[in-house]
Amino acid sequence: MNVISKAFNINIPDELHKRLRRVAFELETTMTDITVEALLEKLPELEKRIKKKEKEKEI
């Protein structure tokens, strides 16, 4: 099931926007799809950082 995420209603630097548009065009996809794919790749690392931070709080 998909949901509408208001989290993507963000302001980004113009240069990043241009890069995302160019990549989306070249890959024949959308900027949203590229952003989601990048987040999915980065998410495990971010979750590890959260766990590390939680362990540090326990000490």
PDB file of C-alpha atoms in Angstrom, residues 6-27:
ATOM      1  CA  LYS A   6       4.160  15.220   3.132  1.00  0.00           C
ATOM      2  CA  ALA A   7       7.814  14.723   4.071  1.00  0.00           C
ATOM      3  CA  PHE A   8       8.796  15.273   0.443  1.00  0.00           C
ATOM      4  CA  ASN A   9       7.325  18.749   0.343  1.00  0.00           C
ATOM      5  CA  ILE A  10      10.743  20.254   1.001  1.00  0.00           C
ATOM      6  CA  ASN A  11      12.918  23.058  -0.255  1.00  0.00           C
ATOM      7  CA  ILE A  12      16.171  21.916  -1.835  1.00  0.00           C
ATOM      8  CA  PRO A  13      19.049  23.869  -3.339  1.00  0.00           C
ATOM      9  CA  ASP A  14      18.560  24.810  -6.977  1.00  0.00           C
ATOM     10  CA  GLU A  15      21.672  22.881  -8.063  1.00  0.00           C
ATOM     11  CA  LEU A  16      20.415  19.681  -6.427  1.00  0.00           C
ATOM     12  CA  HIS A  17      17.021  20.141  -8.074  1.00  0.00           C
ATOM     13  CA  LYS A  18      18.675  20.511 -11.473  1.00  0.00           C
ATOM     14  CA  ARG A  19      20.779  17.388 -10.920  1.00  0.00           C
ATOM     15  CA  LEU A  20      17.745  15.358  -9.852  1.00  0.00           C
ATOM     16  CA  ARG A  21      15.751  16.527 -12.882  1.00  0.00           C
ATOM     17  CA  ARG A  22      18.601  15.634 -15.234  1.00  0.00           C
ATOM     18  CA  VAL A  23      19.056  12.173 -13.717  1.00  0.00           C
ATOM     19  CA  ALA A  24      15.318  11.518 -13.722  1.00  0.00           C
ATOM     20  CA  PHE A  25      15.132  12.508 -17.376  1.00  0.00           C
ATOM     21  CA  GLU A  26      18.108  10.344 -18.340  1.00  0.00           C
ATOM     22  CA  LEU A  27      16.718   7.331 -16.470  1.00  0.00           C
TER      23      LEU A  27
END
